[in-house]
PDB file of C-alpha atoms in Angstrom:
ATOM      1  CA  LEU S   1     136.619 124.611 144.550  1.00 48.00           C
ATOM      2  CA  ALA S   2     138.900 127.859 143.958  1.00 48.00           C
ATOM      3  CA  VAL S   3     137.445 127.961 140.354  1.00 47.00           C
ATOM      4  CA  ALA S   4     133.758 127.645 141.865  1.00 50.00           C
ATOM      5  CA  SER S   5     134.123 130.298 144.666  1.00 51.00           C
ATOM      6  CA  ASP S   6     135.517 132.562 142.215  1.00 54.00           C
ATOM      7  CA  CYS S   7     132.618 132.114 139.875  1.00 50.00           C
ATOM      8  CA  HIS S   8     130.276 132.747 142.732  1.00 50.00           C
ATOM      9  CA  LEU S   9     132.096 135.999 143.576  1.00 46.00           C
ATOM     10  CA  TYR S  10     131.803 137.113 140.230  1.00 42.00           C
ATOM     11  CA  HIS S  11     128.074 136.662 139.738  1.00 43.00           C
ATOM     12  CA  LEU S  12     127.597 138.594 143.356  1.00 42.00           C
ATOM     13  CA  ALA S  13     129.861 141.030 141.906  1.00 41.00           C
ATOM     14  CA  LYS S  14     127.648 141.352 138.631  1.00 39.00           C
ATOM     15  CA  MET S  15     124.199 141.240 140.467  1.00 41.00           C
ATOM     16  CA  GLY S  16     125.856 144.186 142.667  1.00 42.00           C
ATOM     17  CA  GLN S  17     126.590 146.297 139.439  1.00 39.00           C
ATOM     18  CA  THR S  18     123.246 145.531 138.120  1.00 36.00           C
ATOM     19  CA  SER S  19     121.420 146.633 141.162  1.00 51.00           C
ATOM     20  CA  SER S  20     123.636 149.599 141.668  1.00 57.00           C
ATOM     21  CA  SER S  21     123.244 150.787 137.859  1.00 52.00           C
ATOM     22  CA  GLY S  22     119.406 150.033 138.085  1.00 74.00           C
ATOM     23  CA  VAL S  23     119.080 152.498 141.150  1.00 87.00           C
ATOM     24  CA  LYS S  24     121.295 154.891 139.280  1.00 87.00           C
ATOM     25  CA  ALA S  25     119.069 155.013 136.180  1.00 91.00           C
ATOM     26  CA  HIS S  26     115.701 155.514 138.397  1.00 92.00           C
ATOM     27  CA  MET S  27     117.940 158.085 140.290  1.00 93.00           C
ATOM     28  CA  GLU S  28     118.566 159.928 136.540  1.00 93.00           C
ATOM     29  CA  THR S  29     114.945 159.424 136.131  1.00 93.00           C
ATOM     30  CA  ALA S  30     113.579 161.004 139.070  1.00 95.00           C
ATOM     31  CA  GLN S  31     115.691 164.055 138.491  1.00 95.00           C
ATOM     32  CA  LYS S  32     113.492 164.688 135.272  1.00 95.00           C
ATOM     33  CA  THR S  33     109.962 163.314 136.589  1.00 96.00           C
ATOM     34  CA  GLY S  34     110.088 164.173 140.441  1.00 97.00           C
ATOM     35  CA  ALA S  35     109.211 160.396 141.301  1.00 97.00           C
ATOM     36  CA  LEU S  36     111.377 157.738 142.380  1.00 97.00           C
ATOM     37  CA  VAL S  37     110.015 154.159 142.610  1.00 96.00           C
ATOM     38  CA  LEU S  38     112.219 151.450 144.128  1.00 96.00           C
ATOM     39  CA  SER S  39     109.797 149.088 145.112  1.00 97.00           C
ATOM     40  CA  ASN S  40     110.508 145.227 145.307  1.00 96.00           C
ATOM     41  CA  ARG S  41     114.260 145.707 145.092  1.00 94.00           C
ATOM     42  CA  LYS S  42     115.416 143.783 148.086  1.00 95.00           C
ATOM     43  CA  LEU S  43     117.009 147.178 149.555  1.00 96.00           C
ATOM     44  CA  ASN S  44     118.299 146.926 153.415  1.00 96.00           C
ATOM     45  CA  GLU S  45     119.219 150.757 153.157  1.00 95.00           C
ATOM     46  CA  VAL S  46     117.785 154.011 151.372  1.00 95.00           C
ATOM     47  CA  PRO S  47     120.313 154.966 148.812  1.00 94.00           C
ATOM     48  CA  ASP S  48     121.896 158.470 148.856  1.00 95.00           C
ATOM     49  CA  LEU S  49     119.468 161.025 147.649  1.00 95.00           C
ATOM     50  CA  SER S  50     121.442 164.090 147.522  1.00 94.00           C
ATOM     51  CA  ALA S  51     120.959 164.246 143.455  1.00 93.00           C
ATOM     52  CA  VAL S  52     117.150 164.614 144.084  1.00 96.00           C
ATOM     53  CA  ILE S  53     116.825 166.235 147.201  1.00 96.00           C
ATOM     54  CA  LYS S  54     115.259 169.387 145.713  1.00 95.00           C
ATOM     55  CA  VAL S  55     113.070 168.006 143.030  1.00 97.00           C
ATOM     56  CA  LEU S  56     111.562 164.478 144.473  1.00 97.00           C
ATOM     57  CA  ARG S  57     107.908 164.714 145.128  1.00 98.00           C
ATOM     58  CA  THR S  58     107.235 160.923 145.244  1.00 98.00           C
ATOM     59  CA  LEU S  59     109.156 158.559 146.824  1.00 98.00           C
ATOM     60  CA  ASP S  60     108.282 154.801 147.037  1.00 98.00           C
ATOM     61  CA  LEU S  61     110.159 152.463 148.962  1.00 98.00           C
ATOM     62  CA  SER S  62     107.443 149.927 149.369  1.00 98.00           C
ATOM     63  CA  SER S  63     108.237 146.166 149.543  1.00 98.00           C
ATOM     64  CA  ASN S  64     111.863 146.080 150.610  1.00 98.00           C
ATOM     65  CA  LYS S  65     113.887 144.919 153.747  1.00 97.00           C
ATOM     66  CA  LEU S  66     114.495 148.731 154.994  1.00 98.00           C
ATOM     67  CA  PRO S  67     114.411 148.329 159.209  1.00 97.00           C
ATOM     68  CA  ALA S  68     114.691 152.126 159.298  1.00 95.00           C
ATOM     69  CA  LEU S  69     114.051 155.430 157.682  1.00 95.00           C
ATOM     70  CA  PRO S  70     117.102 157.588 157.718  1.00 94.00           C
ATOM     71  CA  SER S  71     116.954 161.433 158.776  1.00 94.00           C
ATOM     72  CA  SER S  72     118.187 162.060 155.309  1.00 94.00           C
ATOM     73  CA  VAL S  73     114.818 161.494 154.074  1.00 97.00           C
ATOM     74  CA  CYS S  74     113.486 164.572 156.007  1.00 97.00           C
ATOM     75  CA  ASP S  75     115.549 166.709 153.703  1.00 97.00           C
ATOM     76  CA  LEU S  76     113.155 166.278 150.784  1.00 97.00           C
ATOM     77  CA  SER S  77     111.593 169.647 151.322  1.00 96.00           C
ATOM     78  CA  ASN S  78     109.395 169.023 148.417  1.00 98.00           C
ATOM     79  CA  LEU S  79     108.213 165.616 148.927  1.00 98.00           C
ATOM     80  CA  LYS S  80     104.310 164.934 148.628  1.00 98.00           C
ATOM     81  CA  HIS S  81     103.849 161.233 148.893  1.00 98.00           C
ATOM     82  CA  LEU S  82     106.009 158.675 150.583  1.00 98.00           C
ATOM     83  CA  ASN S  83     105.242 155.207 150.539  1.00 98.00           C
ATOM     84  CA  VAL S  84     107.282 152.706 152.650  1.00 98.00           C
ATOM     85  CA  ASN S  85     104.802 149.797 153.035  1.00 98.00           C
ATOM     86  CA  ASN S  86     106.014 146.316 153.505  1.00 98.00           C
ATOM     87  CA  ASN S  87     109.428 146.775 155.107  1.00 98.00           C
ATOM     88  CA  LYS S  88     110.720 145.916 158.707  1.00 98.00           C
ATOM     89  CA  ILE S  89     110.678 149.665 159.856  1.00 98.00           C
ATOM     90  CA  ASN S  90     110.270 150.079 163.811  1.00 95.00           C
ATOM     91  CA  SER S  91     110.788 153.649 164.219  1.00 91.00           C
ATOM     92  CA  LEU S  92     110.478 156.881 162.447  1.00 95.00           C
ATOM     93  CA  PRO S  93     112.782 159.941 162.613  1.00 96.00           C
ATOM     94  CA  ASP S  94     111.934 162.470 164.999  1.00 96.00           C
ATOM     95  CA  ASP S  95     112.243 165.510 162.480  1.00 96.00           C
ATOM     96  CA  LEU S  96     109.451 163.694 160.122  1.00 97.00           C
ATOM     97  CA  GLY S  97     107.821 166.975 160.461  1.00 97.00           C
ATOM     98  CA  LYS S  98     110.261 168.663 158.266  1.00 97.00           C
ATOM     99  CA  LEU S  99     108.359 167.218 155.545  1.00 98.00           C
ATOM    100  CA  THR S 100     105.907 170.353 155.375  1.00 97.00           C
ATOM    101  CA  LYS S 101     104.297 169.622 152.029  1.00 98.00           C
ATOM    102  CA  LEU S 102     103.752 165.950 152.668  1.00 98.00           C
ATOM    103  CA  GLU S 103     100.189 164.834 151.394  1.00 98.00           C
ATOM    104  CA  SER S 104     100.351 160.865 151.913  1.00 98.00           C
ATOM    105  CA  LEU S 105     102.000 159.195 154.020  1.00 98.00           C
ATOM    106  CA  SER S 106     101.871 155.105 153.936  1.00 98.00           C
ATOM    107  CA  LEU S 107     103.533 153.103 156.291  1.00 98.00           C
ATOM    108  CA  SER S 108     101.644 149.952 156.473  1.00 98.00           C
ATOM    109  CA  SER S 109     102.687 146.535 157.071  1.00 98.00           C
ATOM    110  CA  ASN S 110     105.802 147.694 159.177  1.00 98.00           C
ATOM    111  CA  SER S 111     106.751 147.329 162.829  1.00 98.00           C
ATOM    112  CA  VAL S 112     106.462 151.076 163.861  1.00 98.00           C
ATOM    113  CA  ILE S 113     105.231 151.456 167.457  1.00 97.00           C
ATOM    114  CA  SER S 114     104.547 155.139 167.930  1.00 95.00           C
ATOM    115  CA  LEU S 115     104.425 158.451 165.673  1.00 96.00           C
ATOM    116  CA  PRO S 116     106.840 161.267 166.305  1.00 97.00           C
ATOM    117  CA  GLN S 117     105.094 164.218 167.760  1.00 97.00           C
ATOM    118  CA  SER S 118     106.660 166.165 164.975  1.00 97.00           C
ATOM    119  CA  LEU S 119     103.864 165.223 162.673  1.00 97.00           C
ATOM    120  CA  SER S 120     101.640 167.794 163.899  1.00 97.00           C
ATOM    121  CA  ASP S 121     103.525 170.334 161.666  1.00 97.00           C
ATOM    122  CA  LEU S 122     102.586 168.429 158.427  1.00 98.00           C
ATOM    123  CA  LYS S 123      99.782 170.831 157.718  1.00 97.00           C
ATOM    124  CA  HIS S 124      98.931 169.288 153.984  1.00 98.00           C
ATOM    125  CA  LEU S 125      98.574 165.779 155.206  1.00 98.00           C
ATOM    126  CA  LYS S 126      95.640 164.544 153.814  1.00 98.00           C
ATOM    127  CA  SER S 127      96.108 160.511 153.986  1.00 98.00           C
ATOM    128  CA  VAL S 128      98.031 158.392 156.784  1.00 98.00           C
ATOM    129  CA  ILE S 129      97.908 154.821 156.259  1.00 98.00           C
ATOM    130  CA  MET S 130      99.670 152.864 159.438  1.00 98.00           C
ATOM    131  CA  SER S 131      97.743 149.419 159.281  1.00 98.00           C
ATOM    132  CA  ASP S 132      99.192 146.525 160.415  1.00 98.00           C
ATOM    133  CA  ASN S 133     101.976 147.982 162.597  1.00 98.00           C
ATOM    134  CA  GLN S 134     102.430 147.736 166.368  1.00 98.00           C
ATOM    135  CA  ILE S 135     101.214 151.092 167.873  1.00 98.00           C
ATOM    136  CA  THR S 136      99.663 150.713 171.301  1.00 97.00           C
ATOM    137  CA  GLU S 137      98.128 154.556 171.467  1.00 97.00           C
ATOM    138  CA  PHE S 138      95.916 156.514 169.139  1.00 98.00           C
ATOM    139  CA  PRO S 139      98.356 159.198 167.793  1.00 98.00           C
ATOM    140  CA  LEU S 140      96.923 162.339 168.837  1.00 98.00           C
ATOM    141  CA  CYS S 141      99.757 164.350 166.913  1.00 97.00           C
ATOM    142  CA  LEU S 142      97.412 163.782 163.865  1.00 98.00           C
ATOM    143  CA  CYS S 143      94.763 166.038 165.573  1.00 97.00           C
ATOM    144  CA  GLY S 144      94.387 169.754 164.331  1.00 95.00           C
ATOM    145  CA  LEU S 145      95.737 168.809 161.096  1.00 98.00           C
ATOM    146  CA  PRO S 146      93.538 170.942 158.868  1.00 97.00           C
ATOM    147  CA  GLN S 147      93.454 168.937 155.419  1.00 98.00           C
ATOM    148  CA  LEU S 148      93.600 165.184 157.017  1.00 98.00           C
ATOM    149  CA  ASP S 149      90.941 163.049 155.348  1.00 98.00           C
ATOM    150  CA  VAL S 150      91.876 159.455 155.796  1.00 98.00           C
ATOM    151  CA  VAL S 151      93.567 157.816 158.967  1.00 98.00           C
ATOM    152  CA  ASP S 152      94.188 153.804 158.726  1.00 98.00           C
ATOM    153  CA  LEU S 153      95.181 152.394 161.959  1.00 98.00           C
ATOM    154  CA  SER S 154      93.656 148.727 161.423  1.00 98.00           C
ATOM    155  CA  GLY S 155      95.709 145.870 162.763  1.00 98.00           C
ATOM    156  CA  ASN S 156      97.323 147.530 165.437  1.00 98.00           C
ATOM    157  CA  GLN S 157      97.507 147.179 169.424  1.00 98.00           C
ATOM    158  CA  ILE S 158      95.700 150.451 170.182  1.00 98.00           C
ATOM    159  CA  THR S 159      93.716 149.821 173.568  1.00 98.00           C
ATOM    160  CA  ASN S 160      91.470 153.015 173.729  1.00 98.00           C
ATOM    161  CA  VAL S 161      89.990 156.405 171.799  1.00 98.00           C
ATOM    162  CA  PRO S 162      91.442 158.974 174.180  1.00 98.00           C
ATOM    163  CA  ASP S 163      90.417 162.472 175.574  1.00 97.00           C
ATOM    164  CA  GLY S 164      91.812 164.908 173.127  1.00 97.00           C
ATOM    165  CA  ILE S 165      90.809 163.340 169.662  1.00 98.00           C
ATOM    166  CA  GLU S 166      87.860 165.957 169.307  1.00 97.00           C
ATOM    167  CA  GLY S 167      90.781 167.900 167.358  1.00 97.00           C
ATOM    168  CA  LEU S 168      90.985 165.244 164.448  1.00 98.00           C
ATOM    169  CA  GLN S 169      89.919 166.624 160.971  1.00 98.00           C
ATOM    170  CA  ALA S 170      89.714 163.477 159.301  1.00 98.00           C
ATOM    171  CA  VAL S 171      86.213 162.146 157.469  1.00 98.00           C
ATOM    172  CA  GLU S 172      87.379 158.697 157.971  1.00 98.00           C
ATOM    173  CA  VAL S 173      89.120 156.623 160.629  1.00 98.00           C
ATOM    174  CA  ASN S 174      89.809 152.815 160.451  1.00 98.00           C
ATOM    175  CA  LEU S 175      90.799 151.472 163.873  1.00 98.00           C
ATOM    176  CA  ASN S 176      89.497 147.738 162.916  1.00 98.00           C
ATOM    177  CA  MET S 177      91.453 144.662 164.494  1.00 98.00           C
ATOM    178  CA  ASN S 178      92.877 146.545 167.224  1.00 98.00           C
ATOM    179  CA  GLN S 179      92.344 146.092 171.402  1.00 98.00           C
ATOM    180  CA  ILE S 180      90.222 148.962 172.025  1.00 98.00           C
ATOM    181  CA  SER S 181      87.931 148.693 175.044  1.00 98.00           C
ATOM    182  CA  THR S 182      86.858 152.321 175.798  1.00 97.00           C
ATOM    183  CA  ILE S 183      85.995 155.347 173.536  1.00 98.00           C
ATOM    184  CA  SER S 184      86.203 158.871 175.035  1.00 98.00           C
ATOM    185  CA  PRO S 185      82.984 160.647 174.581  1.00 97.00           C
ATOM    186  CA  SER S 186      84.869 163.442 173.150  1.00 98.00           C
ATOM    187  CA  VAL S 187      85.180 161.671 169.874  1.00 98.00           C
ATOM    188  CA  ALA S 188      81.751 162.754 169.183  1.00 98.00           C
ATOM    189  CA  ALA S 189      82.989 166.236 168.654  1.00 98.00           C
ATOM    190  CA  CYS S 190      84.996 165.480 165.710  1.00 98.00           C
ATOM    191  CA  PRO S 191      83.829 168.002 163.293  1.00 97.00           C
ATOM    192  CA  ARG S 192      84.111 166.340 160.064  1.00 98.00           C
ATOM    193  CA  LEU S 193      83.933 162.571 160.910  1.00 98.00           C
ATOM    194  CA  LYS S 194      81.806 160.703 158.808  1.00 98.00           C
ATOM    195  CA  THR S 195      82.928 157.140 158.818  1.00 98.00           C
ATOM    196  CA  LEU S 196      84.311 155.084 161.969  1.00 98.00           C
ATOM    197  CA  ARG S 197      85.392 151.718 161.965  1.00 98.00           C
ATOM    198  CA  LEU S 198      85.673 149.898 164.971  1.00 98.00           C
ATOM    199  CA  GLU S 199      85.084 146.198 163.728  1.00 98.00           C
ATOM    200  CA  GLU S 200      87.001 143.108 165.770  1.00 98.00           C
ATOM    201  CA  ASN S 201      88.035 145.011 168.954  1.00 98.00           C
ATOM    202  CA  CYS S 202      87.545 144.688 172.411  1.00 98.00           C
ATOM    203  CA  LEU S 203      84.073 146.953 173.089  1.00 98.00           C
ATOM    204  CA  SER S 204      81.507 146.207 175.300  1.00 97.00           C
ATOM    205  CA  LEU S 205      78.203 148.141 175.214  1.00 96.00           C
ATOM    206  CA  ALA S 206      79.305 150.106 178.146  1.00 95.00           C
ATOM    207  CA  GLY S 207      82.430 151.068 176.190  1.00 95.00           C
ATOM    208  CA  VAL S 208      80.392 152.829 173.486  1.00 96.00           C
ATOM    209  CA  PRO S 209      79.591 156.501 174.327  1.00 96.00           C
ATOM    210  CA  PHE S 210      75.983 157.539 174.160  1.00 95.00           C
ATOM    211  CA  GLU S 211      77.445 161.004 172.517  1.00 96.00           C
ATOM    212  CA  LEU S 212      78.801 158.878 169.627  1.00 97.00           C
ATOM    213  CA  LEU S 213      75.080 157.815 168.754  1.00 96.00           C
ATOM    214  CA  THR S 214      73.419 160.876 169.499  1.00 95.00           C
ATOM    215  CA  ASP S 215      75.494 163.954 169.146  1.00 96.00           C
ATOM    216  CA  SER S 216      78.289 163.191 166.290  1.00 97.00           C
ATOM    217  CA  ASN S 217      78.186 163.617 162.741  1.00 96.00           C
ATOM    218  CA  VAL S 218      79.261 160.140 162.268  1.00 97.00           C
ATOM    219  CA  SER S 219      76.938 158.513 159.197  1.00 95.00           C
ATOM    220  CA  LEU S 220      78.656 155.177 159.140  1.00 97.00           C
ATOM    221  CA  LEU S 221      79.252 153.359 162.333  1.00 97.00           C
ATOM    222  CA  CYS S 222      81.232 149.633 161.832  1.00 97.00           C
ATOM    223  CA  MET S 223      80.981 147.779 164.954  1.00 96.00           C
ATOM    224  CA  ASP S 224      80.830 144.152 163.962  1.00 97.00           C
ATOM    225  CA  GLY S 225      83.248 141.662 165.802  1.00 97.00           C
ATOM    226  CA  ASN S 226      82.768 143.214 169.401  1.00 98.00           C
ATOM    227  CA  LEU S 227      81.746 141.764 172.995  1.00 97.00           C
ATOM    228  CA  PHE S 228      78.159 142.143 172.052  1.00 96.00           C
ATOM    229  CA  GLN S 229      75.599 140.769 169.543  1.00 95.00           C
ATOM    230  CA  MET S 230      74.739 143.540 166.910  1.00 94.00           C
ATOM    231  CA  LYS S 231      71.129 142.918 167.955  1.00 94.00           C
ATOM    232  CA  GLU S 232      71.911 144.318 171.554  1.00 94.00           C
ATOM    233  CA  PHE S 233      73.679 147.278 169.921  1.00 95.00           C
ATOM    234  CA  GLU S 234      70.523 147.855 167.948  1.00 93.00           C
ATOM    235  CA  GLU S 235      68.722 147.965 170.770  1.00 93.00           C
ATOM    236  CA  THR S 236      70.870 150.426 172.574  1.00 91.00           C
ATOM    237  CA  GLU S 237      69.161 153.924 173.180  1.00 88.00           C
ATOM    238  CA  GLY S 238      70.371 156.328 170.720  1.00 89.00           C
ATOM    239  CA  TYR S 239      71.246 153.549 168.126  1.00 91.00           C
ATOM    240  CA  ALA S 240      68.043 155.075 166.041  1.00 87.00           C
ATOM    241  CA  LYS S 241      69.074 158.361 165.746  1.00 84.00           C
TER     242      LYS S 241
END
């Protein structure tokens, strides 16, 4: 038994060395390429990034077991792409807005409840993918970001599209598979919005503002799977326009 136990500990130690050396090799590569990819490595914490803090432009930590993002990630001053899809993250650091060069933020399949207000400082952000989390309110901190193109909040627990959304600059917004029952008429004032996906929500016909049909720039409006038949929707005043 003692021998078996020693063998088990030896193999565990060897596995740890292999994992550690693997991360170290990736870190050395990242110093040259500016990209650090550590997906599918069963990580439960983010490794020390101090060696690449000034050079890292892409960080991929997807498909691990991370319970949180440490605030040290916010010191990656040149980071443009952050992917932490498919982890166990339930909150984000308040100072995420320090990543002022960030262009894409991908956090799908986690347990995030809300986004930090500091995201309003990310003026270069183009894509926010937050599908399959536990977000309950539409994050108005995304409004006013001048380069934002795509927002995916599908598969969350959002109950309404609120007033204040008129500042959203996104071209495409995906709110499929939420619990939305009301939409503010101000959504019609979103200046660049072309595609709005609202399938599988809790909308009645009364919850769809007339302005969205008649006064918006939306050219693709997806509404299947709500509390009305699409035939009824097609007969609504303003639908033809």
